[in-house]
C-alpha cells in the first residue's frame, strides 16, 4: 500500500452564492470540501460499476495485429452487439493508495484508502519510468461518460514529479516504454513497441474539489486516461545539480514536493523542493560542488564534518 501527499494545489473553501459590496446584501455561503471518506466510497462504487459494464477493444490488440490498426484504445458499453465482450473488470489491476484529508484543507484527520485501477493493454519492450523521471507520452483524458477534456495526439514531454495529479504519475509508472525515437526523415519521429495502458483514477487521486478552470471536469469526478508511454529519461536530473531527482526524495515517501532542506531560509513566497533547487542547503555552494560524480555518472555523497548529514544538505559542514 502506498501513502502519498498530494502535490496538486487544492481549494480549501469554495465560495458560492452572490455578494454585494454594501449594506444588507446577502453574505456568501462558505461550503467546505466534502468528506474524503464519503467521496472515496462513491468513486469506488462508480468506478467498479463502470469497469464491470464496459470493455475496451482488446481483440484489436491480440496477435497478429492488423498492420492497418491505429493502436488506439476504444472503450464502449457491454450491450447489444457487444453483449458478449469481456468486461474491463476482468483485465484490471490496482494499487492501493492512502490519501490524507489534510491535503484537501480538512482537519478531520481522515486517512482513506483509494484504489487506482489500470489495464496494461500492451506491454512495452523498454523499462518503466519512476515518479522522478522525464517521459515522452501521448495521452487522452476523459470522464466516465466519454467526454474528453484533454489530449495530446503527438508526443509530449512530461516530468512525472511536475504539476500532475498523483493518480496519473502513479499509473504511468506501471507501463513500459518502447524503442525510439526514430527519425522519419520528414521532420517527425516514431516509436516502436511502446506500452499502452488505461488508468481509472478516483477523484481523491485526481482533482477532488478543484478541477482546472474551464476544463469541463466537475468536482469529485473519477477520470480515465489512455496512455502511450513512448520513452523516458532514466535517472532524470530535473534541476541539473548532478543528483538524479529520485535520490532527492530524502524522506523516501515517493513525493519530491515535500523534500525541501532549506525551506526555513527561503524568501517569503518561494518554495523550491530539492529536486528543483541547485543549492539544496542554501549555503552558497552549488549542490554539484558538494558531491562527487565519477566518469560513469555515479554519485557519491560527502559528509565532511562527520555529523551524519551529507554536505549538500548541511549548511554548516
Tab-separated table of N, CA, C and O in Angstrom, residues 122-163:
chain	number	residue	atom	x	y	z
A	122	UNK	N	-0.954	-3.125	-23.734
A	122	UNK	CA	0.181	-3.719	-24.441
A	122	UNK	C	1.442	-3.472	-23.633
A	122	UNK	O	1.710	-2.348	-23.208
A	123	UNK	N	2.207	-4.530	-23.429
A	123	UNK	CA	3.480	-4.400	-22.729
A	123	UNK	C	4.496	-3.717	-23.641
A	123	UNK	O	4.644	-4.097	-24.801
A	124	UNK	N	5.175	-2.711	-23.132
A	124	UNK	CA	6.267	-2.125	-23.890
A	124	UNK	C	7.515	-2.974	-23.766
A	124	UNK	O	7.632	-3.816	-22.867
A	125	UNK	N	8.461	-2.750	-24.657
A	125	UNK	CA	9.688	-3.555	-24.647
A	125	UNK	C	10.791	-2.909	-23.806
A	125	UNK	O	11.827	-3.526	-23.550
A	126	UNK	N	10.578	-1.657	-23.386
A	126	UNK	CA	11.590	-0.955	-22.604
A	126	UNK	C	11.318	-1.041	-21.119
A	126	UNK	O	10.439	-1.776	-20.661
A	127	UNK	N	12.092	-0.262	-20.356
A	127	UNK	CA	11.882	-0.208	-18.918
A	127	UNK	C	10.708	0.685	-18.562
A	127	UNK	O	10.068	1.291	-19.429
A	128	UNK	N	10.413	0.771	-17.278
A	128	UNK	CA	9.318	1.626	-16.819
A	128	UNK	C	9.873	2.846	-16.093
A	128	UNK	O	10.854	2.737	-15.348
A	129	UNK	N	9.282	4.020	-16.296
A	129	UNK	CA	9.767	5.226	-15.622
A	129	UNK	C	9.429	5.209	-14.144
A	129	UNK	O	8.532	4.481	-13.710
A	130	UNK	N	10.168	5.994	-13.379
A	130	UNK	CA	9.823	6.223	-11.976
A	130	UNK	C	9.106	7.559	-11.854
A	130	UNK	O	9.051	8.343	-12.807
A	131	UNK	N	8.580	7.816	-10.661
A	131	UNK	CA	7.876	9.069	-10.402
A	131	UNK	C	8.782	10.284	-10.559
A	131	UNK	O	8.293	11.420	-10.600
A	132	UNK	N	10.098	10.070	-10.667
A	132	UNK	CA	11.051	11.184	-10.735
A	132	UNK	C	11.666	11.344	-12.119
A	132	UNK	O	12.663	12.051	-12.264
A	133	UNK	N	11.061	10.727	-13.130
A	133	UNK	CA	11.658	10.750	-14.470
A	133	UNK	C	10.904	11.649	-15.442
A	133	UNK	O	9.683	11.825	-15.335
A	134	UNK	N	11.651	12.157	-16.415
A	134	UNK	CA	11.048	12.775	-17.593
A	134	UNK	C	10.535	11.670	-18.503
A	134	UNK	O	11.189	10.635	-18.672
A	135	UNK	N	9.368	11.890	-19.112
A	135	UNK	CA	8.790	10.908	-20.014
A	135	UNK	C	8.397	11.570	-21.323
A	135	UNK	O	8.249	12.789	-21.408
A	136	UNK	N	8.219	10.752	-22.354
A	136	UNK	CA	7.624	11.181	-23.614
A	136	UNK	C	6.368	10.332	-23.801
A	136	UNK	O	6.450	9.096	-23.860
A	137	UNK	N	5.219	10.994	-23.859
A	137	UNK	CA	3.930	10.302	-23.837
A	137	UNK	C	2.985	10.838	-24.903
A	137	UNK	O	3.153	11.940	-25.417
A	138	UNK	N	1.972	10.030	-25.179
A	138	UNK	CA	0.727	10.516	-25.769
A	138	UNK	C	-0.377	10.141	-24.791
A	138	UNK	O	-0.310	9.094	-24.144
A	139	UNK	N	-1.405	10.966	-24.684
A	139	UNK	CA	-2.445	10.675	-23.705
A	139	UNK	C	-3.772	11.282	-24.135
A	139	UNK	O	-3.842	12.208	-24.950
A	140	UNK	N	-4.834	10.754	-23.546
A	140	UNK	CA	-6.162	11.354	-23.660
A	140	UNK	C	-6.860	11.205	-22.320
A	140	UNK	O	-6.910	10.110	-21.757
A	141	UNK	N	-7.384	12.309	-21.785
A	141	UNK	CA	-8.130	12.279	-20.539
A	141	UNK	C	-9.599	12.472	-20.803
A	141	UNK	O	-9.997	13.320	-21.610
A	142	UNK	N	-10.437	11.672	-20.122
A	142	UNK	CA	-11.882	11.788	-20.328
A	142	UNK	C	-12.618	11.492	-19.034
A	142	UNK	O	-12.056	10.945	-18.072
A	143	UNK	N	-13.889	11.847	-19.019
A	143	UNK	CA	-14.781	11.484	-17.927
A	143	UNK	C	-15.342	10.092	-18.195
A	143	UNK	O	-15.189	9.532	-19.288
A	144	UNK	N	-16.031	9.522	-17.206
A	144	UNK	CA	-16.593	8.196	-17.402
A	144	UNK	C	-17.671	8.184	-18.484
A	144	UNK	O	-17.956	7.129	-19.065
A	145	UNK	N	-18.265	9.341	-18.760
A	145	UNK	CA	-19.288	9.395	-19.810
A	145	UNK	C	-18.692	9.517	-21.207
A	145	UNK	O	-19.418	9.636	-22.196
A	146	UNK	N	-17.359	9.493	-21.297
A	146	UNK	CA	-16.691	9.536	-22.585
A	146	UNK	C	-16.276	10.911	-23.048
A	146	UNK	O	-15.580	11.041	-24.068
A	147	UNK	N	-16.684	11.967	-22.331
A	147	UNK	CA	-16.329	13.334	-22.725
A	147	UNK	C	-14.845	13.573	-22.497
A	147	UNK	O	-14.361	13.471	-21.359
A	148	UNK	N	-14.117	13.888	-23.572
A	148	UNK	CA	-12.683	14.157	-23.455
A	148	UNK	C	-12.460	15.579	-22.962
A	148	UNK	O	-13.147	16.506	-23.387
A	149	UNK	N	-11.515	15.754	-22.037
A	149	UNK	CA	-11.204	17.088	-21.530
A	149	UNK	C	-9.777	17.527	-21.856
A	149	UNK	O	-9.439	18.696	-21.730
A	150	UNK	N	-8.930	16.593	-22.272
A	150	UNK	CA	-7.556	16.947	-22.617
A	150	UNK	C	-6.954	15.812	-23.427
A	150	UNK	O	-7.329	14.641	-23.252
A	151	UNK	N	-6.041	16.148	-24.334
A	151	UNK	CA	-5.392	15.114	-25.132
A	151	UNK	C	-4.149	15.673	-25.780
A	151	UNK	O	-4.039	16.877	-26.025
A	152	UNK	N	-3.202	14.785	-26.043
A	152	UNK	CA	-2.029	15.113	-26.842
A	152	UNK	C	-1.831	13.983	-27.832
A	152	UNK	O	-1.401	12.885	-27.460
A	153	UNK	N	-2.173	14.240	-29.087
A	153	UNK	CA	-2.061	13.213	-30.111
A	153	UNK	C	-0.644	13.076	-30.651
A	153	UNK	O	-0.336	12.123	-31.361
A	154	UNK	N	0.193	14.048	-30.351
A	154	UNK	CA	1.599	13.987	-30.718
A	154	UNK	C	2.423	13.829	-29.443
A	154	UNK	O	1.963	14.188	-28.352
A	155	UNK	N	3.632	13.300	-29.535
A	155	UNK	CA	4.444	13.085	-28.329
A	155	UNK	C	4.670	14.371	-27.549
A	155	UNK	O	4.934	15.431	-28.118
A	156	UNK	N	4.541	14.271	-26.226
A	156	UNK	CA	4.736	15.418	-25.353
A	156	UNK	C	5.646	15.005	-24.207
A	156	UNK	O	5.600	13.864	-23.732
A	157	UNK	N	6.508	15.927	-23.782
A	157	UNK	CA	7.387	15.671	-22.641
A	157	UNK	C	6.649	15.967	-21.347
A	157	UNK	O	6.041	17.034	-21.206
A	158	UNK	N	6.713	15.050	-20.401
A	158	UNK	CA	6.108	15.254	-19.085
A	158	UNK	C	7.064	14.758	-18.003
A	158	UNK	O	7.529	13.612	-18.050
A	159	UNK	N	7.328	15.636	-17.041
A	159	UNK	CA	8.108	15.272	-15.857
A	159	UNK	C	7.113	14.776	-14.817
A	159	UNK	O	6.217	15.521	-14.392
A	160	UNK	N	7.223	13.527	-14.398
A	160	UNK	CA	6.184	12.920	-13.571
A	160	UNK	C	6.099	13.500	-12.169
A	160	UNK	O	5.102	13.289	-11.472
A	161	UNK	N	7.122	14.226	-11.735
A	161	UNK	CA	7.031	14.926	-10.447
A	161	UNK	C	6.743	16.405	-10.649
A	161	UNK	O	6.973	17.214	-9.761
A	162	UNK	N	6.243	16.746	-11.821
A	162	UNK	CA	5.796	18.102	-12.073
A	162	UNK	C	4.383	18.279	-11.547
A	162	UNK	O	3.907	17.527	-10.694
A	163	UNK	N	3.665	19.236	-12.076
A	163	UNK	CA	2.325	19.561	-11.580
A	163	UNK	C	1.289	18.635	-12.206
A	163	UNK	O	0.446	19.043	-13.010
